[in-house]
XYZ file of C-alpha atoms in Angstrom:
569
model
C -51.886 -33.557 18.763
C -53.595 -34.627 21.535
C -51.554 -35.525 24.800
C -52.719 -36.740 28.452
C -51.760 -34.700 31.119
C -48.785 -36.259 32.294
C -47.646 -35.963 28.243
C -48.325 -32.520 28.372
C -46.619 -31.672 31.683
C -43.337 -33.867 30.594
C -43.792 -31.846 27.246
C -43.693 -28.464 29.235
C -41.185 -29.210 31.037
C -38.925 -29.439 28.091
C -40.338 -26.471 26.321
C -39.645 -24.727 29.336
C -35.872 -25.702 29.325
C -35.946 -27.612 31.964
C -32.516 -29.785 32.087
C -32.746 -31.295 35.609
C -35.714 -31.540 38.298
C -35.948 -33.409 41.487
C -38.433 -35.323 43.062
C -40.033 -38.486 44.826
C -42.815 -40.514 43.508
C -46.282 -41.451 44.843
C -49.614 -43.183 43.805
C -50.855 -39.232 42.936
C -48.178 -38.657 40.452
C -48.264 -42.102 39.022
C -48.487 -41.150 35.306
C -46.398 -38.373 35.187
C -43.291 -40.694 36.608
C -44.860 -43.023 34.110
C -44.307 -40.449 31.234
C -40.715 -39.467 33.059
C -39.318 -43.061 32.470
C -40.652 -42.975 28.970
C -38.874 -39.998 27.837
C -35.468 -40.930 30.344
C -36.035 -37.136 31.288
C -33.423 -35.969 33.734
C -35.402 -36.330 37.526
C -33.239 -36.879 40.583
C -34.629 -39.187 42.617
C -33.928 -37.606 46.106
C -34.480 -39.228 49.424
C -37.333 -36.720 50.684
C -39.704 -34.799 50.078
C -37.704 -31.663 51.691
C -34.500 -32.834 50.459
C -36.418 -32.593 46.573
C -37.128 -28.673 46.750
C -33.602 -27.964 48.803
C -32.141 -29.094 45.739
C -34.155 -27.397 43.475
C -33.795 -24.413 45.371
C -29.449 -24.824 45.417
C -29.666 -25.514 41.792
C -31.987 -22.337 40.973
C -29.684 -20.332 43.524
C -25.678 -21.157 41.933
C -27.562 -21.483 38.223
C -30.205 -18.714 37.817
C -32.722 -20.693 36.908
C -36.010 -21.350 38.077
C -35.363 -24.704 40.043
C -38.295 -27.694 39.593
C -39.404 -30.455 42.102
C -41.737 -32.566 41.687
C -43.387 -34.212 44.615
C -46.756 -37.043 45.391
C -49.702 -35.349 47.231
C -50.588 -35.528 51.138
C -47.525 -36.139 52.691
C -45.181 -35.338 49.592
C -46.791 -31.763 49.626
C -46.724 -31.489 53.126
C -42.982 -32.338 53.461
C -42.328 -29.720 50.995
C -43.200 -26.841 52.970
C -40.043 -26.270 54.693
C -38.095 -26.069 51.715
C -41.056 -24.041 49.842
C -40.913 -21.321 52.492
C -37.061 -21.622 52.663
C -37.335 -20.670 48.881
C -40.600 -18.115 49.477
C -38.013 -16.099 52.261
C -35.212 -15.934 50.161
C -37.365 -14.982 47.006
C -36.103 -18.088 44.936
C -37.282 -18.643 41.799
C -38.950 -22.521 41.648
C -41.833 -24.348 40.674
C -43.522 -27.030 42.902
C -45.317 -29.659 41.526
C -47.367 -31.329 43.713
C -49.549 -34.522 42.920
C -53.514 -34.740 44.013
C -56.169 -37.282 45.146
C -58.765 -37.191 41.589
C -60.816 -34.372 41.247
C -64.029 -36.440 42.468
C -62.526 -37.027 46.182
C -61.145 -33.832 46.657
C -62.463 -33.200 50.256
C -63.346 -36.737 51.093
C -60.585 -37.045 53.538
C -59.658 -39.708 50.696
C -55.415 -41.450 51.434
C -52.882 -39.464 50.942
C -55.475 -36.024 50.796
C -54.334 -32.837 52.161
C -55.025 -28.929 51.517
C -52.142 -28.357 49.530
C -52.948 -24.890 48.214
C -54.412 -23.590 51.569
C -51.049 -25.533 53.322
C -48.859 -23.516 50.726
C -50.499 -20.126 50.254
C -48.679 -18.577 52.947
C -44.875 -19.734 51.742
C -45.743 -19.576 47.707
C -45.251 -16.439 46.039
C -48.875 -18.117 43.705
C -49.991 -21.045 43.864
C -52.671 -23.271 41.075
C -54.578 -26.231 41.257
C -55.252 -27.120 37.905
C -59.067 -28.447 37.331
C -59.160 -29.237 33.674
C -55.923 -30.491 31.654
C -57.233 -28.114 28.643
C -55.486 -25.520 31.256
C -52.336 -27.468 32.284
C -49.972 -26.046 29.484
C -50.641 -22.752 30.039
C -50.364 -22.964 33.718
C -47.332 -24.288 34.066
C -46.215 -21.696 31.250
C -47.675 -19.140 33.770
C -46.003 -20.807 37.031
C -42.618 -20.866 35.267
C -43.020 -16.935 34.364
C -44.199 -15.672 37.886
C -41.688 -17.375 39.598
C -38.676 -16.100 37.422
C -40.379 -12.465 37.350
C -40.805 -9.424 39.260
C -39.423 -10.482 43.013
C -38.878 -14.156 42.222
C -40.065 -16.863 44.560
C -41.460 -20.275 44.687
C -44.661 -21.353 42.873
C -46.773 -24.487 43.450
C -49.047 -26.461 40.742
C -51.302 -28.780 42.085
C -52.500 -31.158 39.708
C -54.981 -34.101 40.732
C -54.200 -37.842 39.353
C -57.456 -37.754 36.417
C -56.083 -34.739 35.266
C -52.268 -36.429 33.822
C -54.865 -39.217 32.554
C -57.085 -36.681 30.578
C -56.502 -35.927 27.453
C -56.344 -32.853 24.909
C -54.785 -31.249 21.713
C -51.553 -29.858 22.946
C -50.937 -26.206 22.855
C -48.217 -24.232 24.331
C -48.580 -20.299 24.186
C -45.865 -18.439 23.228
C -45.705 -15.698 25.306
C -47.419 -15.193 28.897
C -49.647 -12.270 29.321
C -51.468 -11.841 32.954
C -53.392 -8.639 33.360
C -53.554 -8.546 37.068
C -49.583 -9.161 37.746
C -47.135 -6.378 35.586
C -44.096 -6.326 37.625
C -42.229 -2.861 37.491
C -39.167 -3.198 35.706
C -37.710 0.431 34.880
C -37.407 2.554 37.468
C -39.050 6.395 36.808
C -36.454 8.692 35.910
C -37.512 11.397 37.785
C -37.053 9.111 41.363
C -33.470 8.667 40.221
C -32.648 11.954 39.351
C -34.477 13.284 42.838
C -32.202 10.068 44.109
C -28.527 10.953 42.724
C -28.837 14.423 43.715
C -29.617 13.710 47.306
C -26.656 11.193 47.252
C -24.423 13.881 45.771
C -24.964 16.041 49.169
C -24.388 13.430 51.554
C -21.448 13.083 53.729
C -21.419 9.929 54.727
C -23.307 7.930 52.589
C -23.757 4.055 52.577
C -24.850 1.642 49.844
C -26.356 -1.488 51.928
C -27.192 -4.101 49.346
C -28.534 -7.166 49.691
C -29.583 -10.654 47.340
C -31.685 -8.292 44.967
C -28.903 -7.474 43.351
C -27.640 -11.130 43.029
C -30.989 -12.270 41.918
C -30.930 -9.873 39.475
C -27.551 -9.630 37.805
C -26.961 -6.681 38.728
C -23.527 -6.593 40.441
C -21.840 -5.203 37.437
C -23.355 -2.592 37.460
C -23.891 -2.315 40.944
C -19.686 -1.957 41.077
C -19.808 0.203 38.502
C -21.434 2.705 40.164
C -20.268 2.715 43.716
C -16.910 2.869 42.597
C -17.198 5.628 40.373
C -18.928 7.685 43.543
C -16.453 5.830 45.604
C -19.061 4.856 48.464
C -18.784 2.560 51.012
C -20.732 -0.742 50.286
C -22.116 -2.863 52.829
C -23.530 -6.194 51.897
C -26.452 -8.366 53.772
C -26.259 -12.062 54.615
C -28.182 -12.577 51.236
C -26.162 -10.145 49.249
C -22.371 -11.359 50.240
C -20.582 -11.913 46.804
C -22.410 -8.909 44.624
C -20.108 -6.565 45.677
C -16.260 -8.103 46.345
C -15.370 -9.022 50.136
C -12.503 -7.284 51.408
C -12.302 -4.511 48.736
C -11.614 -1.235 49.647
C -15.395 -0.049 49.400
C -16.669 -2.971 51.153
C -17.934 -2.989 54.745
C -18.677 -5.892 54.329
C -21.904 -7.712 56.121
C -24.138 -5.463 58.404
C -26.555 -6.667 61.018
C -27.030 -8.865 63.652
C -23.758 -10.503 63.632
C -22.128 -7.487 60.636
C -18.546 -6.187 61.191
C -18.009 -2.955 63.719
C -17.479 -0.351 60.959
C -20.290 -1.478 59.168
C -23.133 -1.362 61.399
C -21.534 1.638 63.065
C -21.693 3.354 59.485
C -25.227 2.624 58.993
C -25.961 4.284 62.527
C -23.946 7.270 61.442
C -25.056 7.698 57.873
C -26.858 10.497 56.702
C -27.831 9.087 53.611
C -28.344 5.039 52.582
C -29.247 4.106 49.244
C -30.647 0.336 50.122
C -30.950 -1.980 46.957
C -32.652 -5.315 46.562
C -32.825 -5.621 50.661
C -36.099 -5.165 52.896
C -34.399 -3.775 56.335
C -35.435 -7.191 58.083
C -34.738 -7.675 61.693
C -31.554 -9.037 61.682
C -30.359 -5.774 59.720
C -31.990 -3.163 61.540
C -31.970 -4.323 64.977
C -34.091 -1.985 67.214
C -36.395 0.199 64.708
C -36.411 3.210 66.122
C -32.342 3.171 66.888
C -31.878 2.278 63.756
C -30.170 5.432 61.501
C -31.752 7.487 62.849
C -29.453 10.457 61.528
C -30.136 9.263 57.859
C -32.343 9.592 54.298
C -33.862 6.695 52.674
C -33.674 5.678 48.967
C -35.074 2.271 48.330
C -34.510 0.532 45.187
C -36.568 -2.996 44.889
C -38.716 -4.615 42.270
C -41.504 -5.362 44.521
C -43.297 -2.078 45.988
C -44.763 -3.780 49.069
C -41.031 -3.678 50.522
C -40.910 -0.223 50.816
C -41.691 1.716 53.642
C -42.806 -2.069 55.252
C -40.297 -1.605 58.033
C -38.709 1.785 57.794
C -39.928 5.204 56.383
C -38.568 5.617 52.941
C -38.013 9.322 51.386
C -36.683 8.639 48.156
C -38.940 4.979 46.582
C -37.157 3.671 43.192
C -39.804 0.702 42.159
C -37.562 -1.986 39.384
C -35.377 -4.445 39.000
C -32.008 -3.854 41.039
C -30.163 -4.152 37.482
C -31.882 -2.266 35.006
C -32.668 0.811 37.676
C -28.620 0.530 38.565
C -28.311 0.827 34.941
C -30.269 4.197 35.204
C -28.401 5.669 38.088
C -24.808 5.113 36.330
C -26.242 6.777 32.934
C -26.995 9.988 35.406
C -23.681 10.034 36.860
C -21.932 13.675 37.656
C -18.971 14.365 35.203
C -15.426 14.263 36.314
C -15.556 17.761 37.735
C -18.529 16.921 40.162
C -17.424 13.069 40.785
C -14.361 14.526 42.047
C -15.506 17.336 44.163
C -18.086 14.487 45.686
C -15.062 12.108 46.522
C -13.684 15.299 48.746
C -16.289 15.724 50.194
C -17.190 12.522 51.711
C -13.397 12.184 52.401
C -13.509 12.308 56.084
C -16.424 10.071 55.992
C -13.890 6.926 54.743
C -11.198 8.106 57.488
C -13.958 7.639 60.131
C -14.973 4.316 58.481
C -10.789 2.985 58.462
C -10.937 4.084 62.291
C -13.693 2.269 63.146
C -12.305 -0.984 61.376
C -9.383 -0.730 63.434
C -10.434 -0.301 66.449
C -12.855 -3.794 66.049
C -11.894 -6.009 63.348
C -12.750 -9.202 62.877
C -10.459 -11.379 65.242
C -10.265 -14.802 67.238
C -7.224 -16.540 69.317
C -5.831 -19.768 68.724
C -6.076 -22.242 71.224
C -2.904 -23.185 72.758
C -3.836 -26.563 72.682
C -3.561 -27.254 69.120
C -7.948 -27.513 69.218
C -9.662 -26.003 66.071
C -11.307 -22.672 66.174
C -14.223 -22.330 63.813
C -13.255 -18.960 62.073
C -9.464 -21.009 61.265
C -11.346 -23.561 59.632
C -13.073 -21.020 57.529
C -9.932 -19.136 56.462
C -8.222 -22.494 55.650
C -10.924 -23.481 53.647
C -10.569 -20.334 51.647
C -6.949 -20.608 51.463
C -6.737 -23.572 50.187
C -9.481 -23.638 47.330
C -8.855 -19.933 46.568
C -7.614 -20.890 42.718
C -11.083 -23.135 42.447
C -13.478 -20.272 43.114
C -15.948 -22.834 44.672
C -19.078 -22.570 45.270
C -19.889 -22.305 49.328
C -23.422 -23.945 50.702
C -23.908 -23.008 54.599
C -26.655 -24.116 57.205
C -27.787 -22.400 59.829
C -25.524 -21.690 63.381
C -22.670 -20.362 64.657
C -20.791 -21.312 61.649
C -22.997 -19.789 58.818
C -22.047 -16.214 60.318
C -18.437 -17.392 60.579
C -18.484 -18.223 57.138
C -20.246 -15.163 55.861
C -17.632 -13.495 58.254
C -14.513 -15.150 56.874
C -14.706 -16.593 53.630
C -14.242 -13.575 51.892
C -17.058 -13.821 48.632
C -15.513 -12.407 45.196
C -18.703 -13.089 43.235
C -22.025 -13.473 43.187
C -23.740 -16.518 43.434
C -21.002 -18.256 45.356
C -22.795 -18.225 48.577
C -25.875 -19.888 48.922
C -27.544 -20.550 52.070
C -30.821 -19.778 53.761
C -30.750 -16.301 55.032
C -34.835 -15.724 55.568
C -36.016 -18.726 57.381
C -32.756 -20.461 58.938
C -34.138 -23.239 57.866
C -31.013 -25.803 59.798
C -30.646 -29.343 57.226
C -30.637 -26.279 54.173
C -27.223 -26.794 52.885
C -26.523 -30.404 52.200
C -29.269 -30.838 49.708
C -28.966 -27.563 48.083
C -25.138 -28.315 48.115
C -26.021 -31.632 45.710
C -28.858 -28.831 43.667
C -25.659 -26.408 42.622
C -23.616 -29.174 41.909
C -26.198 -30.253 39.595
C -26.204 -27.553 37.924
C -22.595 -26.465 38.283
C -20.916 -29.773 37.335
C -18.044 -28.099 36.801
C -17.292 -26.562 39.993
C -15.662 -27.166 43.459
C -18.296 -26.956 46.060
C -18.398 -26.939 49.634
C -21.092 -27.828 51.955
C -20.161 -26.000 55.348
C -22.870 -27.299 58.210
C -23.222 -27.818 61.937
C -22.878 -31.127 63.404
C -26.894 -30.474 64.416
C -27.867 -29.450 61.237
C -25.648 -31.780 58.853
C -28.471 -34.677 60.317
C -31.307 -33.231 59.564
C -31.016 -34.254 55.793
C -27.917 -36.450 56.166
C -30.067 -39.089 54.375
C -29.715 -36.863 51.184
C -25.873 -37.587 51.358
C -26.328 -40.770 49.043
C -27.941 -39.095 46.465
C -24.136 -37.147 46.216
C -22.796 -40.646 46.279
C -25.351 -42.032 43.276
C -24.819 -39.400 41.001
C -21.108 -39.294 41.909
C -21.156 -35.728 42.818
C -17.871 -34.672 44.606
C -19.381 -32.267 47.042
C -17.418 -31.489 50.257
C -18.834 -31.510 53.362
C -17.108 -29.790 56.174
C -18.714 -30.388 59.618
C -18.013 -27.703 62.321
C -18.532 -30.143 65.075
C -18.461 -28.147 68.315
C -20.942 -31.203 70.000
C -24.339 -29.157 70.870
C -26.231 -26.863 68.796
C -23.675 -23.522 68.982
C -25.685 -20.302 68.580
C -29.046 -21.614 70.810
C -25.662 -22.185 73.644
C -23.887 -18.627 72.514
C -27.552 -17.256 73.397
C -28.068 -19.171 76.808
C -24.903 -18.097 77.682
C -24.875 -14.848 77.277
C -28.894 -13.902 77.794
C -29.291 -17.433 80.437
C -26.583 -17.199 82.717
C -25.391 -20.161 81.019
C -28.073 -22.485 81.935
C -27.369 -24.548 78.713
C -30.794 -26.289 78.380
C -30.985 -29.041 75.865
C -28.213 -27.999 73.641
C -25.565 -30.471 74.680
C -24.582 -33.705 72.894
C -25.197 -37.082 75.375
C -24.138 -38.893 72.131
C -22.843 -38.443 68.585
C -22.730 -40.665 65.172
C -19.400 -42.174 64.320
C -19.004 -39.909 61.327
C -16.497 -41.630 59.309
C -19.008 -45.238 59.141
C -21.702 -42.420 58.687
C -20.320 -41.344 55.533
C -19.277 -44.442 54.390
C -22.392 -46.466 55.290
C -23.872 -43.952 52.652
C -21.232 -44.039 49.937
C -18.763 -41.287 50.751
C -15.252 -41.194 52.316
C -14.925 -39.730 55.585
C -12.378 -38.434 57.572
C -12.256 -37.042 61.333
C -9.547 -34.116 62.566
C -8.932 -32.486 65.849
C -6.479 -30.473 65.470
C -4.240 -27.538 63.520
C -1.670 -29.465 62.835
C -3.450 -31.632 60.529
C -6.388 -30.293 59.189
C -4.628 -28.998 55.940
C -3.271 -32.635 55.478
C -7.128 -33.746 55.678
C -8.765 -30.975 54.187
C -6.250 -31.027 51.316
C -6.782 -34.987 50.557
C -10.952 -34.515 51.139
C -10.836 -31.570 48.111
C -8.298 -33.759 45.978
C -11.155 -36.435 46.458
C -13.579 -37.885 43.286
C -15.978 -38.686 45.579
C -18.231 -36.976 47.807
C -16.327 -36.380 51.413
C -17.206 -35.776 55.094
C -14.416 -34.269 57.217
C -15.586 -34.467 60.998
C -13.671 -31.032 61.826
C -13.961 -31.497 65.931
C -13.728 -27.643 67.415
C -13.771 -25.936 69.970
C -17.369 -25.576 72.027
C -17.064 -22.074 73.623
C -16.242 -19.905 70.902
C -18.958 -17.371 70.490
C -19.743 -15.393 67.010
C -18.619 -11.732 67.437
C -19.447 -8.931 66.569
C -23.113 -9.154 68.324
C -26.369 -7.008 68.105
C -28.129 -8.671 70.991
C -32.305 -8.823 70.096
C -33.564 -5.690 70.750
C -30.514 -4.101 70.690
C -29.211 -1.259 68.566
C -27.190 -1.999 65.266
C -24.586 0.317 67.240
C -24.604 -1.947 70.603
C -22.509 -4.732 69.650
C -21.024 -7.379 72.335
C -17.332 -7.389 70.681
C -14.640 -9.358 70.590
C -12.379 -8.951 73.314
C -8.836 -10.430 73.053
C -7.730 -11.997 76.777
C -5.287 -9.629 78.721
């Protein structure tokens, strides 16, 4: 059957099983939007292209499916770049369609023309420009395949306007075969057995696990493996929830704001098995002093990540879930397992001593002012029966949420871990709510972050999405203020607001309900009212301004050179 490019676009999305996608129309994509109208497709109209891409991102993180965004040419595409870079850094499967000026005008500095391929190449896993309508269905099929396989990531498909009007016979490829792209899924069994042999000779082993475990849906296999061998597990910021936080084997988060026991364990381990992680600088600290006593086993689907930052003794290329299954197949018999447990018992005792020395801690304010850590702990207490999805923005509140909200399952913690994109949380929370309409979605933001994409709040109101936004409002850019306090002799340069929005009125202006709270004694009542509302709600929580995130590894410091919380005398 002959179709226009716009019809092929919509038919291809339907064949890929896309039930929801996010976008903002413009001249270059008018043919596509006309077809969307005719087919009554579930398109979510955002208020900015960055918001559209973050929503597709949040949808993908919460659902495990490929997120889809559609924007127009020129500024539509350039506005999408921050969202693409955010997804790229965190390996999120996404396909972003960008309109382009007609083929005959490309290179003519035409109205709303931009070199989308050139601009997005560094922040995408792959990008395409469609030059013939006959290739459109195949390219869309390949884009979804590339985005969701191997190390996932965003793919851009740039479509000139004339392509969407051209016609050809529709052909949908039933399978994808790209000769130059063959991701390795299965680990090499010889390497798996070699790694197991090294692990069983360890006296101070650590499992260092990250977002790759969540992306591969490997949490169950990880739990089985860690519990069988009784090996301590520490999670990256992106990996929280892939192993239950607070469980006896969990050291919780490591890195710049990781727990004292996790960072000390990494610094003193003799074998570190890394799964689905990339040894980024916020985890390693000073590379020359990172885990100098350890041999490394690294499991990752992306061979380019192995030995990129840290020399690896036993590399294993493969999908994290599949390789963990392979490890579980070669677990030792009960006699050897029992002997291994005894062998590492002193290591567990040492870790327990570290935990007792410097647990996560803070003190309450004598005036009844709200500490941000208290806000996080209370939110978990009040929502524990609803198993919420928590979407954080970037800054101090993000780190407190990562430390104090004890995630028990994967895909319950969404945040911009790699790029650190302020403004991510609100649109990503909207995307997550579309993906999981029956779940409670909490958006935890700072007063700086929330203002960056605040216009998307009206999307939540328009679609009647009951997301709950809690702003940890310290009237400043908290993390920058903390660094200026520690490392710039308290010269607070351009971090303190001179004026703030009226938050309740702001929420109401966008069709949500708003709340203010500034005392510990009132927090529970206000939070419960917001949580019980069927509407989107925004709670402005006035928190203490001078609170700092501990532990903290100073930039350029070694992982065991932490600044730790010292209670007042």
